[in-house]
Coordinates of C-alpha atoms and ligand atoms in Angstrom, one line a residue:
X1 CA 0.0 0.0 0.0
X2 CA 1.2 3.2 -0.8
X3 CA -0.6 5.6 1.2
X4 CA -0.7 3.9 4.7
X5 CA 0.6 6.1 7.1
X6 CA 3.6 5.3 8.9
X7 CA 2.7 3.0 12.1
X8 CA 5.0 4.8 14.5
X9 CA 2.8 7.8 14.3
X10 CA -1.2 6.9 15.5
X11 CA -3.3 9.4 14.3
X12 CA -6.7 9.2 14.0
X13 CA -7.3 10.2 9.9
X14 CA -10.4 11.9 9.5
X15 CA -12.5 10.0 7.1
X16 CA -12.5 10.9 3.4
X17 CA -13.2 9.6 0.4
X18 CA -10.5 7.0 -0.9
X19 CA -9.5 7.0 -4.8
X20 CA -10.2 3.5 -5.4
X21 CA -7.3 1.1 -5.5
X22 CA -5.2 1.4 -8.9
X23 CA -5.3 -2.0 -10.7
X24 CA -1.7 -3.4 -10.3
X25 CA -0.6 -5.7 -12.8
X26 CA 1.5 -8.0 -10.9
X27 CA 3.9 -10.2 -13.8
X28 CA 3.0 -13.7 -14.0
X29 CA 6.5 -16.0 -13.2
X30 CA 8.4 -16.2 -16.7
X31 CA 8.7 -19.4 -18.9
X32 CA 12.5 -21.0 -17.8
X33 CA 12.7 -21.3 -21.9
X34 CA 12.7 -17.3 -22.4
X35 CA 16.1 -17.5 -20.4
X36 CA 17.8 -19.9 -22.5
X37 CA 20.1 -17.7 -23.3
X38 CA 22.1 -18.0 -20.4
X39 CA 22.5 -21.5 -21.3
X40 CA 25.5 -21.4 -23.3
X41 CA 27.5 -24.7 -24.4
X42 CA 30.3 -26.2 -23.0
X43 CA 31.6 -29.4 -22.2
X44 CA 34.1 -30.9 -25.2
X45 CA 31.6 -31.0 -27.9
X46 CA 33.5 -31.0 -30.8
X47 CA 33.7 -34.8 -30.0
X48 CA 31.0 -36.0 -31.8
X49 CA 32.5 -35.0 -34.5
X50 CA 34.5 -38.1 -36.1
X51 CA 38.0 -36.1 -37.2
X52 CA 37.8 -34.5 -33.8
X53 CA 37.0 -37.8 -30.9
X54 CA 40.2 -37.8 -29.5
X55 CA 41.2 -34.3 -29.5
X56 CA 41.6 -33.2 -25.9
X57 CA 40.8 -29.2 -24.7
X58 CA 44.0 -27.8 -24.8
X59 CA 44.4 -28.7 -28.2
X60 CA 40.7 -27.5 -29.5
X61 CA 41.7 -24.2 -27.4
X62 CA 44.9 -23.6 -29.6
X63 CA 44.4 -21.1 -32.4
X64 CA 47.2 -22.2 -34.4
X65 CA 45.3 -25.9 -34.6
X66 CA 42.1 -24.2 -35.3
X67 CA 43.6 -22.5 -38.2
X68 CA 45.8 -25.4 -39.4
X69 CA 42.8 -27.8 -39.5
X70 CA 40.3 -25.3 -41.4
X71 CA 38.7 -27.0 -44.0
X72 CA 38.6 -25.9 -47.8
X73 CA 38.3 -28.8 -49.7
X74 CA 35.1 -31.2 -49.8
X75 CA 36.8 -34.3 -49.6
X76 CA 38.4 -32.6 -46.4
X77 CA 35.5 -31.7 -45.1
X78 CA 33.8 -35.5 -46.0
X79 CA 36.6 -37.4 -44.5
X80 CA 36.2 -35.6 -41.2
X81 CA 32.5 -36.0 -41.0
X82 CA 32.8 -39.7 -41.7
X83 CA 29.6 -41.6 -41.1
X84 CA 27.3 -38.5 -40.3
X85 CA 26.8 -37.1 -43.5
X86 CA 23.7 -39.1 -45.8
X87 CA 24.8 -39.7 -48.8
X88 CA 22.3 -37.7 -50.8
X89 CA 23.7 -34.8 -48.6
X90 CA 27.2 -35.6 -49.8
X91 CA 26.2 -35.7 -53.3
X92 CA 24.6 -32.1 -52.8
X93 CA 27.2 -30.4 -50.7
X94 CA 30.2 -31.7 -53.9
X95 CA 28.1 -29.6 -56.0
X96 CA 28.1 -26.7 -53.8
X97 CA 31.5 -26.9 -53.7
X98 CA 32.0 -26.8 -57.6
X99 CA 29.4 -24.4 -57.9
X100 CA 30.0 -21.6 -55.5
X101 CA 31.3 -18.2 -56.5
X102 CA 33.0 -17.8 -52.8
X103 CA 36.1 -19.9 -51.8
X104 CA 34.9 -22.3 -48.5
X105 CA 37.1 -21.5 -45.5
X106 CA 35.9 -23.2 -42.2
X107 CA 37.2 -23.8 -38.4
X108 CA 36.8 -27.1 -36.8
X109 CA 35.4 -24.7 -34.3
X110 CA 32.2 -23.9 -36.3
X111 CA 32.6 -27.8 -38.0
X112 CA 31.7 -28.9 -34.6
X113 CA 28.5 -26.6 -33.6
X114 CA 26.8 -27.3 -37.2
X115 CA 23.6 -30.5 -36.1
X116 CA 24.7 -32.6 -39.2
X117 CA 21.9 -34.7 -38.2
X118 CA 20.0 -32.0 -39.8
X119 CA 21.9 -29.9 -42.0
X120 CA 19.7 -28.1 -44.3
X121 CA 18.5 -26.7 -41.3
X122 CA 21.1 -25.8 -39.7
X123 CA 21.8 -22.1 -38.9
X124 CA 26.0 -22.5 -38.9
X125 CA 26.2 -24.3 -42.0
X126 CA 23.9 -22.2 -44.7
X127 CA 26.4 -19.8 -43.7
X128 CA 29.6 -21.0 -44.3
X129 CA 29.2 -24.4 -46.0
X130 CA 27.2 -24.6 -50.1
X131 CA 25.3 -27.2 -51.3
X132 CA 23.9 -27.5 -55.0
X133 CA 19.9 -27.9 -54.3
X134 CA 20.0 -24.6 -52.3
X135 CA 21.4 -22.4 -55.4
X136 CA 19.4 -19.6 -56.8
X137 CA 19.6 -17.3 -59.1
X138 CA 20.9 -14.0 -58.6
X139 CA 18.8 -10.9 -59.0
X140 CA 19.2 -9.2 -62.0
X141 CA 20.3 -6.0 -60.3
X142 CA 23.3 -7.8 -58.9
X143 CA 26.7 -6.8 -59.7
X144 CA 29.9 -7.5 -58.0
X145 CA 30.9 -4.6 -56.3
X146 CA 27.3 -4.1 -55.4
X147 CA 28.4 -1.0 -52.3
X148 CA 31.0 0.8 -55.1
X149 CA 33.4 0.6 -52.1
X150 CA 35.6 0.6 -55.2
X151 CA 34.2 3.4 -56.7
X152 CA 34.6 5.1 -53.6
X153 CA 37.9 4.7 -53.1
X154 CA 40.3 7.5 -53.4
X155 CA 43.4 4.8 -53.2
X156 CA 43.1 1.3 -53.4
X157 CA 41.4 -0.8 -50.2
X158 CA 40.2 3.0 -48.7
X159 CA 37.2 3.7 -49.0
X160 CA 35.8 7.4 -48.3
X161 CA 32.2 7.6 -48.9
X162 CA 30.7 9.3 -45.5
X163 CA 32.0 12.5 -43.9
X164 CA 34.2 11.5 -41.4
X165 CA 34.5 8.1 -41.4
X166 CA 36.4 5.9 -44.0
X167 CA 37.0 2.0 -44.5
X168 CA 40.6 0.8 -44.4
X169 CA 40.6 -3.1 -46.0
X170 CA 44.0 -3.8 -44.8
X171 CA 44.2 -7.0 -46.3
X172 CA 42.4 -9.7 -48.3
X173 CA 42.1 -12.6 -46.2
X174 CA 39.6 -14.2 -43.4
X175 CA 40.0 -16.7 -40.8
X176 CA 37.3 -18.2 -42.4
X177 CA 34.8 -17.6 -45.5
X178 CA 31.6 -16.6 -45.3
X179 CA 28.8 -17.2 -48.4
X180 CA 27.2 -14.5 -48.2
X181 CA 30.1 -11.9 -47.9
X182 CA 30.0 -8.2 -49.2
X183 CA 33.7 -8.6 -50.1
X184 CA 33.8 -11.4 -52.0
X185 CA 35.2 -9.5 -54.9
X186 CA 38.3 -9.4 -53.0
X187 CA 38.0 -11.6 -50.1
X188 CA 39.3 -15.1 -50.6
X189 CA 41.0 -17.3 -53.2
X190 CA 39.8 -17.4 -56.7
X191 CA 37.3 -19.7 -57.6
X192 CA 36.6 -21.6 -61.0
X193 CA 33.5 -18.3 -61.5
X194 CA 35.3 -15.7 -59.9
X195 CA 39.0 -14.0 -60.4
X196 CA 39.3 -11.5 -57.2
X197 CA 40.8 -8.4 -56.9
X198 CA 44.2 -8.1 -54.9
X199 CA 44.1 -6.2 -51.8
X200 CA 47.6 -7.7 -49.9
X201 CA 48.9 -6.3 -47.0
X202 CA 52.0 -4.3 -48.5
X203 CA 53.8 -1.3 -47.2
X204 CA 53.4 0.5 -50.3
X205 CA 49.4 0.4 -50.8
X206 CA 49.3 1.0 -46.5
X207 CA 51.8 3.9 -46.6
X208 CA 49.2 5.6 -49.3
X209 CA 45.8 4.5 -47.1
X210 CA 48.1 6.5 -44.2
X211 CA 49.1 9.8 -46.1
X212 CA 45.0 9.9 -47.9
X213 CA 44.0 10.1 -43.8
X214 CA 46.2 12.0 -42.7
X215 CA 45.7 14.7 -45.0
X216 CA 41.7 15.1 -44.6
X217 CA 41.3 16.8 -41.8
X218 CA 37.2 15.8 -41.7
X219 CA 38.3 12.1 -41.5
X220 CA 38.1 11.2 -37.4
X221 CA 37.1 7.1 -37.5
X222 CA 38.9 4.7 -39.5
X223 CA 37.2 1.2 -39.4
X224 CA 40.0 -1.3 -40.1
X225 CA 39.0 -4.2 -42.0
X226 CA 39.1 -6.3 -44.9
X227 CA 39.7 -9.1 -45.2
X228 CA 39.4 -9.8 -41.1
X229 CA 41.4 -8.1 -38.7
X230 CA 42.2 -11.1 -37.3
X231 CA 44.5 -12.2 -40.0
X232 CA 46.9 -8.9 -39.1
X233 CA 50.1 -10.0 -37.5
X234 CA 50.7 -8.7 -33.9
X235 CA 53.0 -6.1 -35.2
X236 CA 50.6 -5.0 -38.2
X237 CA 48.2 -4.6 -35.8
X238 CA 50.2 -1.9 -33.2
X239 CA 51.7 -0.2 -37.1
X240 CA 48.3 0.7 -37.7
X241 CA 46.9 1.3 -34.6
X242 CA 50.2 3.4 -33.8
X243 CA 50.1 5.1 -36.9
X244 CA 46.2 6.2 -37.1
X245 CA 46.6 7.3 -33.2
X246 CA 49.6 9.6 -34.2
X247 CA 47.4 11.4 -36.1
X248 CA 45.2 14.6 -34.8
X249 CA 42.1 14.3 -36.7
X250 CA 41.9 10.6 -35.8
X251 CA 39.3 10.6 -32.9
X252 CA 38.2 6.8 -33.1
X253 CA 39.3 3.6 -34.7
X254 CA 37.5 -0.4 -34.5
X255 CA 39.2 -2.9 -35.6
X256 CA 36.7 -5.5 -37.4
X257 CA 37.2 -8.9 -37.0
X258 CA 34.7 -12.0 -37.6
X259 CA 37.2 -13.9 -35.5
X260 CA 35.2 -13.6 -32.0
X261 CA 32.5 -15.6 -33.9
X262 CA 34.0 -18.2 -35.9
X263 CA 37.8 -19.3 -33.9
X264 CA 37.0 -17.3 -30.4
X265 CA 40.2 -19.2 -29.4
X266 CA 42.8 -17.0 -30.9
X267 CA 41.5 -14.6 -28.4
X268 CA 42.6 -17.3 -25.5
X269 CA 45.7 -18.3 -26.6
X270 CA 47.5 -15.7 -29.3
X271 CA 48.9 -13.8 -26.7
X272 CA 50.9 -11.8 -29.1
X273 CA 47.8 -10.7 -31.3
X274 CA 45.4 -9.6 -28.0
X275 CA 48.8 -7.9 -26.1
X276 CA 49.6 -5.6 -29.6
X277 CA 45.3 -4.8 -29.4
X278 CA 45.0 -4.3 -26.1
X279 CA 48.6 -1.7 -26.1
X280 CA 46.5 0.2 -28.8
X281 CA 43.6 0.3 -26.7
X282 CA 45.7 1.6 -23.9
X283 CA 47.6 4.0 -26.1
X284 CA 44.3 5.5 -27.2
X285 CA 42.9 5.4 -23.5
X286 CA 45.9 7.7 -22.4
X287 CA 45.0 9.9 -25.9
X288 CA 41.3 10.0 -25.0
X289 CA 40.6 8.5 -29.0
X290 CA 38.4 5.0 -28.9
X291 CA 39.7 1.8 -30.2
X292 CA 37.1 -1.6 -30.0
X293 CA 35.8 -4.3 -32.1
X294 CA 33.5 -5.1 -34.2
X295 CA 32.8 -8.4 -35.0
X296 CA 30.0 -10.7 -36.6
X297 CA 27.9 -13.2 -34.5
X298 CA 24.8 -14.5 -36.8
X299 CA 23.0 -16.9 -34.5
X300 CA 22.8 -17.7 -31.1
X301 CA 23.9 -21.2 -31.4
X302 CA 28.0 -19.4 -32.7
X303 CA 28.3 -18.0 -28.5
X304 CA 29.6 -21.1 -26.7
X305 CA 31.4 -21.4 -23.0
X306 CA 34.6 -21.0 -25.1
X307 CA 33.5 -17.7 -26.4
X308 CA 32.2 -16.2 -23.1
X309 CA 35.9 -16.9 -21.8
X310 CA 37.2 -14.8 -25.0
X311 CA 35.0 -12.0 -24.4
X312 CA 35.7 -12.2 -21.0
X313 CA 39.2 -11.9 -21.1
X314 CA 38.5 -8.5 -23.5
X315 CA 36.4 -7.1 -21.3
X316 CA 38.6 -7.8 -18.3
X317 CA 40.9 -5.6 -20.4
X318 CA 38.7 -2.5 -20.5
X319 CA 37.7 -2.9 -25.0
X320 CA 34.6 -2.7 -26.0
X321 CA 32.9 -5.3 -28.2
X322 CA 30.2 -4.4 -30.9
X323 CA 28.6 -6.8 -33.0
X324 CA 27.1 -6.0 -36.9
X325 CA 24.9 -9.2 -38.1
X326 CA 23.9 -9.9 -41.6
X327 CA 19.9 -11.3 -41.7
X328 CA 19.6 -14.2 -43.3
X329 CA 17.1 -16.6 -44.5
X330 CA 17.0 -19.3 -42.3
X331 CA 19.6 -18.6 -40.3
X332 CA 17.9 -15.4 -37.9
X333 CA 15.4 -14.3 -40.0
X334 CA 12.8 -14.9 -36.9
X335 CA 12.0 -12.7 -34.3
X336 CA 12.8 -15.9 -31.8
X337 CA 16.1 -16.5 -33.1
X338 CA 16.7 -12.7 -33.3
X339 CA 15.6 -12.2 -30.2
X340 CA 17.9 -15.2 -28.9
X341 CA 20.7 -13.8 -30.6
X342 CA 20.3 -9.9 -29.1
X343 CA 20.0 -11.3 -25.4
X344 CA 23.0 -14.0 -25.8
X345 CA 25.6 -11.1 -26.8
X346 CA 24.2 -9.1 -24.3
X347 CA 24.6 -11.7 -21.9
X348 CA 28.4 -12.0 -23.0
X349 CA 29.0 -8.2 -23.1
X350 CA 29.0 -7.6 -26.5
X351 CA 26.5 -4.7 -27.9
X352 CA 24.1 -5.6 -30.7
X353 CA 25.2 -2.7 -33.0
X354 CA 23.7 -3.3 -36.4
X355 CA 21.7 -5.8 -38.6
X356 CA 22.3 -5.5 -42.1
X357 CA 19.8 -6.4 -44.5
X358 CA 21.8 -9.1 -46.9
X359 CA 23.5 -7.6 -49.4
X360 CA 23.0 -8.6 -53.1
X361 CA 26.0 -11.0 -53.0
X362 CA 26.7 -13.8 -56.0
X363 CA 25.7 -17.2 -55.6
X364 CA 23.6 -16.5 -51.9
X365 CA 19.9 -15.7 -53.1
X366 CA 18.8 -18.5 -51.1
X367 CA 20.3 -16.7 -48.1
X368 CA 18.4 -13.2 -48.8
X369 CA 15.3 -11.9 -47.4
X370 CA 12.8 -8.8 -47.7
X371 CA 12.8 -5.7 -46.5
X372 CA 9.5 -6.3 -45.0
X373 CA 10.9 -9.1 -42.8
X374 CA 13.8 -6.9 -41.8
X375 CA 11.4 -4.2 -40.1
X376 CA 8.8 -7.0 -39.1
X377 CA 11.4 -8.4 -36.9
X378 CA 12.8 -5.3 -36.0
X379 CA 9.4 -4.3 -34.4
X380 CA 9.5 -7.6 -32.0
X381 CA 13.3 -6.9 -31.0
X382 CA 12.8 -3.3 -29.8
X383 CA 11.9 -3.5 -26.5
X384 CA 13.1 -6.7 -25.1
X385 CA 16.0 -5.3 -23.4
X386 CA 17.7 -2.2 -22.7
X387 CA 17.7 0.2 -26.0
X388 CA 21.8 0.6 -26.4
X389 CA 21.7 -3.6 -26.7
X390 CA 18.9 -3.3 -29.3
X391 CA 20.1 -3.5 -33.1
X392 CA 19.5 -1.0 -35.4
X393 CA 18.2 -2.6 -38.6
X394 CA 20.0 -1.3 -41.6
X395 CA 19.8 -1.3 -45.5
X396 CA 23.4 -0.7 -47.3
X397 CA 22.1 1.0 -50.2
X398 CA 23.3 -0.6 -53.5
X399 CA 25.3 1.7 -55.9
X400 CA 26.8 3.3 -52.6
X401 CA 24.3 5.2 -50.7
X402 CA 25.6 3.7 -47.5
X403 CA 23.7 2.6 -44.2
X404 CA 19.8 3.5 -44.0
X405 CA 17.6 2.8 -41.3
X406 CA 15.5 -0.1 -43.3
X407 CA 12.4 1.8 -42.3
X408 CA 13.0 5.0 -43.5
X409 CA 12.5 4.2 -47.2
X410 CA 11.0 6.9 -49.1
X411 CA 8.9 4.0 -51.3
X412 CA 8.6 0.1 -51.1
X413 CA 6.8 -1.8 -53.8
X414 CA 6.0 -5.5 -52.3
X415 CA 5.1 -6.4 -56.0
X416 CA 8.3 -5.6 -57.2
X417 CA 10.5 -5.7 -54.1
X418 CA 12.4 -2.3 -54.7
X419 CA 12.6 -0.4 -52.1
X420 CA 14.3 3.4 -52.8
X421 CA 16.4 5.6 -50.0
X422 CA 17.7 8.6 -49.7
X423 CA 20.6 9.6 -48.2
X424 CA 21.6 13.2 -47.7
X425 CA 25.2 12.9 -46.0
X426 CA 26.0 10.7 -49.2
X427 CA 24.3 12.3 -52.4
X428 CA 21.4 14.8 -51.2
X429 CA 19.9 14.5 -54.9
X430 CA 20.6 11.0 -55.3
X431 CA 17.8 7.9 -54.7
X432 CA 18.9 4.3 -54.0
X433 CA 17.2 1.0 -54.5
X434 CA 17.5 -2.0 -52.9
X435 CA 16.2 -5.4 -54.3
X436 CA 14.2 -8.2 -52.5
X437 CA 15.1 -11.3 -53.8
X438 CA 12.8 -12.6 -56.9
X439 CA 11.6 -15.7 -55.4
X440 CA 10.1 -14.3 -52.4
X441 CA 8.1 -11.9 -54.5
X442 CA 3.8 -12.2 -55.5
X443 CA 3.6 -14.5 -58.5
X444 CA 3.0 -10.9 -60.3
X445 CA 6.5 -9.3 -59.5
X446 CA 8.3 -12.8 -60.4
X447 CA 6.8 -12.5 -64.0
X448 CA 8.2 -8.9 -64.3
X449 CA 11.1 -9.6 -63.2
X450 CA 11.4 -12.4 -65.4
X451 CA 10.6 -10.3 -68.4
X452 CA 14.1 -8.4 -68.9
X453 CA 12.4 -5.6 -71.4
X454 CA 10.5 -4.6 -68.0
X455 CA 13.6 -4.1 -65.6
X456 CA 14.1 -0.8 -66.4
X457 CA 10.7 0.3 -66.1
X458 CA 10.4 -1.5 -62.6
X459 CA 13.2 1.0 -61.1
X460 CA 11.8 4.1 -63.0
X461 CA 8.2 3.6 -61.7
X462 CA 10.0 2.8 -57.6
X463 CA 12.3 6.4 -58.1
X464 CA 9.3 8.0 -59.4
X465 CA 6.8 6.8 -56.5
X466 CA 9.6 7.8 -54.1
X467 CA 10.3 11.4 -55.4
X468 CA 6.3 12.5 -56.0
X469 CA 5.1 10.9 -52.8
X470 CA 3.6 14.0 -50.5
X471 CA 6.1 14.9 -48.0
Ligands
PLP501 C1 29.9 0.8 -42.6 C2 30.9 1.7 -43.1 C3 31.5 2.7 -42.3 C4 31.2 2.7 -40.8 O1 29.8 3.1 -40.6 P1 29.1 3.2 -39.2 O2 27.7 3.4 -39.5 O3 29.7 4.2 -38.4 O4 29.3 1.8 -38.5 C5 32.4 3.5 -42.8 N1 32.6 3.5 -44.2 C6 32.0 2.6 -45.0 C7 32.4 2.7 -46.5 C8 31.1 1.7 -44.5 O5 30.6 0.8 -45.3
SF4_502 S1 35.0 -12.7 -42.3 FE1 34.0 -10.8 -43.2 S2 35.3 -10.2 -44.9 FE2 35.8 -12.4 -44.4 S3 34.5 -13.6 -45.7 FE3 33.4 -13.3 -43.8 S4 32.1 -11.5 -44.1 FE4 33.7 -11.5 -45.7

């Protein structure tokens, strides 16, 4: 009761009339499932895996094994999985393999969460591993460079599109590969449909990335990238992160890495490679300029025992962890694996930053998804749990209009699937469509997409809609 009088004092109240009692909604006791995420797994899983039954924890912790034992070859991979692969599977993953624009690159680490007692399901591998039955083809609008971080770039692997931020690919190489990566016109090895561009980590191409930043004063954050920040020696690491610090306008820096996700190990045992990153951090502390990371978690089932010790240890050291996920077609496109996914990271310290609507990538229609589901599941996220862990959902605009909130379209046609942004700090005349992948589309958008002679017309009619709608 709120308005009883304190019993120490026994006055007599005159008597008055009482507002009535407000009607207090008391919570019922929650489901045990809706904390779930605190569940995280341990124990020495990768076990069940075949290739892995007698390797002992010391050995699955070392990031040197991890790396020496990724898979990139299907017999590889086939050998290792022995008996628990069908056979029709087998069949289907040799013609992903032969098929797929994007070199494979995976950890025994990630080899050992994927349920190959269902894999078609399975959230781990539709990201990293292909198989023939689940290829699409690609949208029409697709080309390879679909951001024009090329286009952007004022010297080779920088790209300056916003104000005062730019995108330093310091190298061309990943821990592992992902399908559905933006990059994969650089990232990775050649394949037999794809001949990549060559971003290496020379002196030459960095000492010109150094002298573009240091001469615009507006530039004050420098995302360092690639490629995966993982794969930077110890010493490239504190050149860089020396380097961009020396400089006045430089303000704040991230270093982006997948690695937390895929081979959280290297964070537990490559002394070296968290020491130079944490002398950075400290460095910048002293300076007052930011340094953190950015990585890529996907799906709840990627944060494991192993990777709450990893982000552990980094937050023990005082650096900041952000996370940027890509939505993906059964992988988290539900608001309950979403939602899973937002409290886990939370849970192990790490913010949910952004959520990327899937870019148009080669080879991964199967992994795309609409617009619509994007802010649909946005809707059920916000709210759960404390706004600065709560994702913003974002559109990359094709043809380089950068990050846009994906509800703030100006227009969004759910026959056609183009949606059209604006985005003033990049082109303040421009408009920018994005593309929902053809097969998810009303039989009556398929059919005009199918028709090529109506392609153009489909985009004209979107930037039309989206410039003469009333303000
Ligand atoms: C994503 C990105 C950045 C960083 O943008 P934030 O919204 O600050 O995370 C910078 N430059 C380019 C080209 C990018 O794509
Ligand atoms: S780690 Fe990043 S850059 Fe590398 S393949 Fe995956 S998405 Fe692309």
């Amino acid at each position: 009761m709120t308005d009883a009088a304190p019993t120490s004092l026994p006055t007599i109240q005159p008597a008055k009339a009482r507002a009535p009692e407000p009607e207090r909604r008391v919570k019922p006791p929650v489901d045990p499932a809706s904390l779930v995420h605190r569940d995280l797994l341990g124990g020495e899983f990768w076990r069940k895996i075949p290739a892995y039954k007698d390797v002992d924890e010391a050995t699955f912790l070392d990031y040197r094994w991890q790396m020496k034992r990724s898979v990139t070859k299907v017999d590889k991979l086939l050998a290792g999985l022995a008996d628990l692969a069908s056979e029709a599977f087998v069949a289907d993953l040799r013609e992903g393999f032969r098929r797929a624009p994007m070199a494979v690159r995976v950890s025994p680490y990630m080899i050992a969460l994927i349920d190959w007692s269902k894999p078609y399901a399975d959230p781990i591998r539709r990201q990293f591993i292909p198989t023939g039955s689940e290829l699409l083809p690609d949208h029409p609008k697709l080309d390879l460079d679909s951001l024009h971080e090329q286009a952007d770039a004022p010297v080779p692997g920088l790209t300056h599109r916003y104000p005062d931020k730019a995108l330093f690919l310091a190298l061309d190489t990943c821990p592992v590969y992902c399908r559905f990566c933006t990059r994969s016109y650089a990232v990775g090895l050649d394949t037999e449909e794809v001949e990549k561009v060559s971003l290496k980590p020379t002196n030459d191409r960095w000492e010109a990335a150094f002298e573009y930043i240091a001469s615009r004063p507006e530039l004050e954050d420098i995302v360092i990238s690639g490629g995966d920040s993982y794969n930077l020696r110890a010493d490239h690491i504190k050149t860089i992160g020396e380097r961009l610090l020396a400089m006045p306008n430089i303000r704040r820096m991230r270093f982006a890495t997948k690695g937390p996700a895929v081979m959280p190990q290297k964070i537990l045992t490559d002394t070296a490679w968290v020491d130079a990153l944490t002398s950075i951090h400290e460095q910048g502390r002293k300076l007052h300029k930011e340094v953190c990371i950015h990585t890529h978690f996907n799906h709840p089932n990627e944060i494991t025992q192993i990777s709450q010790r990893a982000m552990n240890l980094l937050f023990e050291r005082g650096i900041t962890v952000r996370n940027q996920s890509v939505l993906q077609r059964g992988v988290n496109d539900t608001p309950e694996a979403m939602g899973q996914l937002v409290k886990r990271l939370a849970h192990v310290n790490v913010h949910p930053y952004y959520v990327y609507v899937h870019d148009l990538v080669r080879g991964v229609e199967n992994l795309r998804t609409t617009v619509q589901t994007a802010t649909a599941i946005e809707k059920e996220i916000r709210g759960m749990t404390a706004g600065f862990n709560t994702p913003v959902f974002v559109v990359d605009a094709p043809g380089g209009g950068g990050k846009r909130d994906a509800h703030s379209y100006e227009w969004y046609d759910r026959v056609t699937g183009v949606s059209v942004y604006r985005s003033p700090n990049v082109d303040a005349d421009a408009f920018y469509c994005y593309f929902d992948p053809v097969d998810l589309l009303p039989a009556e958008g398929q059919a005009r997409w199918a028709d090529p002679s109506q392609h153009e017309a489909i985009v004209a009619e979107a930037i039309d809609n989206a410039k003469n709608r009333p303000a």
